Short mmCIF file of N, CA, C and O in Angstrom, two decimals:
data_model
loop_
_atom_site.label_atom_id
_atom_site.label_comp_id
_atom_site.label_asym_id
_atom_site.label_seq_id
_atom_site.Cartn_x
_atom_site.Cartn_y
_atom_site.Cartn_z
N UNK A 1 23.62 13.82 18.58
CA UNK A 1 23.47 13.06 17.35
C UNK A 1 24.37 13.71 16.30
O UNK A 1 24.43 14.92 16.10
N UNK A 2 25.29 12.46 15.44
CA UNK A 2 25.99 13.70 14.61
C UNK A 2 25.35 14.03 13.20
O UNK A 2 24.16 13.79 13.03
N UNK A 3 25.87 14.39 12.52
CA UNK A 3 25.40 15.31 11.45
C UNK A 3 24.60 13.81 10.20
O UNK A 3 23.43 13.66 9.83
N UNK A 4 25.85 12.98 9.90
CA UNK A 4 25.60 11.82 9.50
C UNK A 4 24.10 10.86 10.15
O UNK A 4 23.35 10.07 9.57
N UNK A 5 24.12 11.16 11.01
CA UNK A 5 22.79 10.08 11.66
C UNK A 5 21.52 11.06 11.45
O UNK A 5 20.34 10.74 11.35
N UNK A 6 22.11 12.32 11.41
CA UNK A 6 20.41 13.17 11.52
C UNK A 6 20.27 13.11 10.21
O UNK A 6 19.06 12.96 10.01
N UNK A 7 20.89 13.13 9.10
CA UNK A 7 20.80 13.35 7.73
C UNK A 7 19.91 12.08 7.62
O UNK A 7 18.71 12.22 7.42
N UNK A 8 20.51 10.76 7.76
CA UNK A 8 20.11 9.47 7.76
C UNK A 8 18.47 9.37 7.92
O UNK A 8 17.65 8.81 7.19
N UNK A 9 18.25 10.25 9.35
CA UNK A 9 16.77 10.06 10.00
C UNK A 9 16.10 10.90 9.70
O UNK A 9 14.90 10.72 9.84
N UNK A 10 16.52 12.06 9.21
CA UNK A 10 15.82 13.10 8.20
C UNK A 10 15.60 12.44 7.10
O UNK A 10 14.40 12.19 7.08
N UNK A 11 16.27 11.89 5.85
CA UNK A 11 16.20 11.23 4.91
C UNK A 11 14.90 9.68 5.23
O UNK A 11 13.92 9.61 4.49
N UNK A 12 15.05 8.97 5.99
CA UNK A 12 14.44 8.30 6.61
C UNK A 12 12.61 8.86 6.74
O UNK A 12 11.85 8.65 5.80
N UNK A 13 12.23 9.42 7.75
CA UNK A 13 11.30 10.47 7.92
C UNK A 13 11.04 10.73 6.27
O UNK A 13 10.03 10.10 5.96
N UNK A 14 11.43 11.20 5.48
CA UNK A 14 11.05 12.02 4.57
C UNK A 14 10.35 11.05 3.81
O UNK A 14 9.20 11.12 3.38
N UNK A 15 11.31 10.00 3.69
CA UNK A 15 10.59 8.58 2.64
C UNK A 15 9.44 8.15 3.34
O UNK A 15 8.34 8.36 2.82
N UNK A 16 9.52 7.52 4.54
CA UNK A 16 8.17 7.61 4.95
C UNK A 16 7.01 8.56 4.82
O UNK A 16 6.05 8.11 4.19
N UNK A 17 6.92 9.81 5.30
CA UNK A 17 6.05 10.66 4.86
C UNK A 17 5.46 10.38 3.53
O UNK A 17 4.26 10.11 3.49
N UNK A 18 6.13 10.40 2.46
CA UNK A 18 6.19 10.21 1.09
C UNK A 18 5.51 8.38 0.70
O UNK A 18 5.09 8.03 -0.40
N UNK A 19 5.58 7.63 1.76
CA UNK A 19 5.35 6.11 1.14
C UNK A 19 3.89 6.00 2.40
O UNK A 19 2.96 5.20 2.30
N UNK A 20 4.03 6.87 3.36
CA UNK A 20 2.55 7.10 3.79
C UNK A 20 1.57 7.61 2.82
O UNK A 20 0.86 6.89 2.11
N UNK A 21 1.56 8.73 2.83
CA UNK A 21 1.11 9.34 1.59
C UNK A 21 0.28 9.00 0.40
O UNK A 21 -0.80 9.27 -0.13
N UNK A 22 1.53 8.14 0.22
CA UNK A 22 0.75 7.15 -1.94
C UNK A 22 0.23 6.72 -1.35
O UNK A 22 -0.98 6.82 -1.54
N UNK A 23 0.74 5.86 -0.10
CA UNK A 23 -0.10 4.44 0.38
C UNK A 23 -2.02 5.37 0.82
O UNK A 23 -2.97 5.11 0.08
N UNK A 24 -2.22 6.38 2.07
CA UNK A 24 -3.27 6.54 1.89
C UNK A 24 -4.29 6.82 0.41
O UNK A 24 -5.36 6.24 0.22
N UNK A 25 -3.67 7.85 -0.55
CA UNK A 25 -4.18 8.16 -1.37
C UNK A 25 -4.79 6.64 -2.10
O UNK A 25 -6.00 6.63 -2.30
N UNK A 26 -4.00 5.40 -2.49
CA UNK A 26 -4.42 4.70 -2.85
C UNK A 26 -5.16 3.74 -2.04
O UNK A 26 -5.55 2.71 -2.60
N UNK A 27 -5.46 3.95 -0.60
CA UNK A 27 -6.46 3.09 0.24
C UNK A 27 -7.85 3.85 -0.01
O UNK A 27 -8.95 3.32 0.12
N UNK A 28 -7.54 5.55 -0.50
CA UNK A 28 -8.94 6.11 -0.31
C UNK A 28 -9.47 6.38 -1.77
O UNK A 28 -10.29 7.27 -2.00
N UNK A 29 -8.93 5.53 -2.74
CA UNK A 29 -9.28 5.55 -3.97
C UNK A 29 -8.92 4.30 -4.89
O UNK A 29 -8.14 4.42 -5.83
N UNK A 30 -9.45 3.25 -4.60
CA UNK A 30 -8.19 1.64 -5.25
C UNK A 30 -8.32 1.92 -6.84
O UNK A 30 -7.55 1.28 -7.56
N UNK A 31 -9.02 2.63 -7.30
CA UNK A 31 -8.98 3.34 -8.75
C UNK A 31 -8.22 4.44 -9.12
O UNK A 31 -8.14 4.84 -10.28
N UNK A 32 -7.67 4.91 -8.20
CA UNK A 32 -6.81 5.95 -8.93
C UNK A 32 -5.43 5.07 -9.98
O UNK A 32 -5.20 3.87 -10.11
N UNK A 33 -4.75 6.27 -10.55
CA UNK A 33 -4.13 5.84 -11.04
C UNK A 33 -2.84 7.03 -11.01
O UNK A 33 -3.02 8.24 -11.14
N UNK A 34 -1.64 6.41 -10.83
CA UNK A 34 -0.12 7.35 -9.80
C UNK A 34 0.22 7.60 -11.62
O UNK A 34 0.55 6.59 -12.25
N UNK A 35 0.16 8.55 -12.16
CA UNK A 35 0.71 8.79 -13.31
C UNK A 35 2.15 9.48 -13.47
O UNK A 35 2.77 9.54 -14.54
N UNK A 36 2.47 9.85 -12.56
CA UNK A 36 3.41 11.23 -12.73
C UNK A 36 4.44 10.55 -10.94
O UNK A 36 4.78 11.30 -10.02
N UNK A 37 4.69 8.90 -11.01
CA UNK A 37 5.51 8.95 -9.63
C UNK A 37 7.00 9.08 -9.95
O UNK A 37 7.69 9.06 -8.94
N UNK A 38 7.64 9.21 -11.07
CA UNK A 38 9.21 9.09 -11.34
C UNK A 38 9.75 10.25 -10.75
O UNK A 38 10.86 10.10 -10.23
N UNK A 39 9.31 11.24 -10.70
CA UNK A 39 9.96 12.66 -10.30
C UNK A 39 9.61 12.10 -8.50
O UNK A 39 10.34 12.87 -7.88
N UNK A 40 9.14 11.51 -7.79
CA UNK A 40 9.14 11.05 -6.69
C UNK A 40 10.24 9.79 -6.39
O UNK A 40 11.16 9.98 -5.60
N UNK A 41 10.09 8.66 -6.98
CA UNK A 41 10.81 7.66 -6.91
C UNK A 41 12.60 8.05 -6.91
O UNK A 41 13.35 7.68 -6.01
N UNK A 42 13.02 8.80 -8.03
CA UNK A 42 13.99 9.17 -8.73
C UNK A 42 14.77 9.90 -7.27
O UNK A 42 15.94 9.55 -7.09
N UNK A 43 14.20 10.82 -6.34
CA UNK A 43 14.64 11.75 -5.64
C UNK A 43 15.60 10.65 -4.83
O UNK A 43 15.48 9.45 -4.61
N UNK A 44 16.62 11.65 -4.50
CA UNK A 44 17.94 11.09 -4.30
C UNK A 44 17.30 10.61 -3.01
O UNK A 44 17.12 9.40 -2.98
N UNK A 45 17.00 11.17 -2.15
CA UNK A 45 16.72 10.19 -0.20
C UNK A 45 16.22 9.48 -0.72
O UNK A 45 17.10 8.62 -0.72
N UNK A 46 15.32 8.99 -1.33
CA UNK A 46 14.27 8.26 -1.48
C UNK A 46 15.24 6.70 -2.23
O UNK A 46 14.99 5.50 -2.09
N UNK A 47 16.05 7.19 -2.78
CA UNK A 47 16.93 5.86 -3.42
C UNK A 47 17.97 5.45 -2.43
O UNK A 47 18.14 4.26 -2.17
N UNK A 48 18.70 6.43 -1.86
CA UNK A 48 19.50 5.91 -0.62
C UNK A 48 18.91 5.45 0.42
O UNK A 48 19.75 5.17 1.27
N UNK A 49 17.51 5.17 0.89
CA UNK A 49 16.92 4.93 1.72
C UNK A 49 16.65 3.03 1.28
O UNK A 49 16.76 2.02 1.99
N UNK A 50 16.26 3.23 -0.27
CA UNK A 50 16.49 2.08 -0.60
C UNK A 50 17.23 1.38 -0.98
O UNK A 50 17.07 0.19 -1.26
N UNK A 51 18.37 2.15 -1.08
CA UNK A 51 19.83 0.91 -1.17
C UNK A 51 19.99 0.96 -0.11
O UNK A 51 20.80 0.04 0.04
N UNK A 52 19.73 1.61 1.38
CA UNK A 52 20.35 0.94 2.77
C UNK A 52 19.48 -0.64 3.02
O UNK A 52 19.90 -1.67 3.54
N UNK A 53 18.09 -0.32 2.40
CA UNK A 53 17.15 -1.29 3.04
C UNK A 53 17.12 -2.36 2.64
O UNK A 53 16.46 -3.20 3.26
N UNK A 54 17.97 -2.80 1.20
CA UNK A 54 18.23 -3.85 0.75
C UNK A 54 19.75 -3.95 0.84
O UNK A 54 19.84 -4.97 0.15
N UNK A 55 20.94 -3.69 1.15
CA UNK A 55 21.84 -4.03 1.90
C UNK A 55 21.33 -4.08 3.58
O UNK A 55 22.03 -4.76 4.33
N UNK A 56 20.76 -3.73 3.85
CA UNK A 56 20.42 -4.15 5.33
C UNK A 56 19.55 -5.93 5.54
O UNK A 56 19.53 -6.64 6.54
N UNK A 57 18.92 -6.19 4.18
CA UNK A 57 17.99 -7.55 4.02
C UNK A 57 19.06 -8.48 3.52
O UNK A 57 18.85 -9.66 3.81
N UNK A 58 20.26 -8.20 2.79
CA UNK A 58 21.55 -8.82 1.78
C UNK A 58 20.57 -8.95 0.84
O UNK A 58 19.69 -9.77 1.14
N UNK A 59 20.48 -8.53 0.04
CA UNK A 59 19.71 -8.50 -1.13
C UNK A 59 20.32 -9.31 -2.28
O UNK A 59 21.53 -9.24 -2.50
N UNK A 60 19.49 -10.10 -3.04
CA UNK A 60 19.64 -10.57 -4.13
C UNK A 60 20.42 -10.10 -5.47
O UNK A 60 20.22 -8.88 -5.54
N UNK A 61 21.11 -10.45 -6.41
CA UNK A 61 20.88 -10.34 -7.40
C UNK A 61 19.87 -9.93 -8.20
O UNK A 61 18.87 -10.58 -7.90
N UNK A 62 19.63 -9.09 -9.18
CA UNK A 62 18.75 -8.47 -9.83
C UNK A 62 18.51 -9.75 -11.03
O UNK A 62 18.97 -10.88 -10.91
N UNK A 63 17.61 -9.23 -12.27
CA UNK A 63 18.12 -9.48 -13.43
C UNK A 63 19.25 -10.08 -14.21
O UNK A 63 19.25 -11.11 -14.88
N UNK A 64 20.55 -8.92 -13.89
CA UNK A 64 21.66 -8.36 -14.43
C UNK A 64 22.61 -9.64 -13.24
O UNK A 64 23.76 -9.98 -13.51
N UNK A 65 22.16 -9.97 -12.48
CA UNK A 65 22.83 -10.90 -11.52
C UNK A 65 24.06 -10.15 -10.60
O UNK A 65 24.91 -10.73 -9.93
N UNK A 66 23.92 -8.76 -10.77
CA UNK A 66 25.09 -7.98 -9.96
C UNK A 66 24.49 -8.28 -8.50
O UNK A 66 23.26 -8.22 -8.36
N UNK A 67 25.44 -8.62 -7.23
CA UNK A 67 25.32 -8.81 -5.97
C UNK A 67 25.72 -6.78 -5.72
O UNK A 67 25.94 -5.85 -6.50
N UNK A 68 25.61 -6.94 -4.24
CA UNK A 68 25.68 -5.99 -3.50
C UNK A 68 26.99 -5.63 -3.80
O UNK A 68 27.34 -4.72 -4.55
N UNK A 69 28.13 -6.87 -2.77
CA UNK A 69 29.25 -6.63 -3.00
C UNK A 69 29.98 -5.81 -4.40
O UNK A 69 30.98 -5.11 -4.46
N UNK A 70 29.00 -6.23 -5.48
CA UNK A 70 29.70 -6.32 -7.13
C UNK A 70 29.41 -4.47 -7.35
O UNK A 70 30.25 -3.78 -7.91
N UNK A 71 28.38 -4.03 -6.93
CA UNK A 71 27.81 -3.13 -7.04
C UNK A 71 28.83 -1.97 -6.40
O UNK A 71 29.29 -1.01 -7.02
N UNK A 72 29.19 -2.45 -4.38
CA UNK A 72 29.80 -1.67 -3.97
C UNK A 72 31.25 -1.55 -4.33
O UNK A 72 31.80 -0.47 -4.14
N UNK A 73 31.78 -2.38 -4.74
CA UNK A 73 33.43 -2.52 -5.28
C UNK A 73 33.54 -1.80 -6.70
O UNK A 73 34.48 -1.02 -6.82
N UNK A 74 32.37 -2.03 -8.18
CA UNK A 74 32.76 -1.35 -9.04
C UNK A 74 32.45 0.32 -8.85
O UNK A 74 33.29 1.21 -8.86
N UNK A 75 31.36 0.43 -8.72
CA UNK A 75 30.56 2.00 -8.23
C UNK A 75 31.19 2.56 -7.07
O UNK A 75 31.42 3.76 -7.25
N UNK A 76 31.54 2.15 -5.99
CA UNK A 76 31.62 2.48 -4.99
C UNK A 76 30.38 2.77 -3.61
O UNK A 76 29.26 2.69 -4.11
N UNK A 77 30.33 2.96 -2.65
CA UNK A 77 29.09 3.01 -1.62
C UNK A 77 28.52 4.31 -2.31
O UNK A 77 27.36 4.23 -2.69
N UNK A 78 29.26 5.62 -2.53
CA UNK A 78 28.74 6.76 -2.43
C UNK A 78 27.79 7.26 -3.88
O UNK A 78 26.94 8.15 -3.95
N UNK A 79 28.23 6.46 -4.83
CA UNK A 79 27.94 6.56 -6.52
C UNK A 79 26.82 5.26 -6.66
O UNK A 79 26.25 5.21 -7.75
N UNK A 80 26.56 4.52 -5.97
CA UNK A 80 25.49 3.45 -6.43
C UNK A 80 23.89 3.79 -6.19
O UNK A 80 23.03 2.98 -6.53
#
């Protein structure tokens, strides 16, 4: 496996762990309340995991109406 794919499935793995996690805490409490998730969300795997998963669906336009394409051509793949 090369270095690129383990990073990928390490990164991968990690978000899961992490979206297992909230998810039990909030099955074993439907009252809690996630006060403090930005320092979670924010973490870099955790966002590249979700820009693969919505270029992997072709994702919509936001709001702002920027496409994927618009996103990867001004920013580039590695900066978005």
């Amino acid at each position: 496996m090369n270095v690129k794919k383990m990073t990928n499935y390490t990164n991968n793995v990690k978000a899961q762990e992490l979206w297992k996690t909230l998810y039990l805490c909030a099955k074993e409490s439907p009252t809690r309340r996630f006060h403090a998730l930005y320092d979670k969300i924010y973490r870099p795997d955790i966002l590249w995991e979700a820009w693969q998963r919505v270029k992997r669906k072709k994702g919509s336009g936001g709001v702002d109406g920027q496409t994927i394409e618009q996103i990867v051509s001004e920013y580039g793949e590695e900066n978005s």
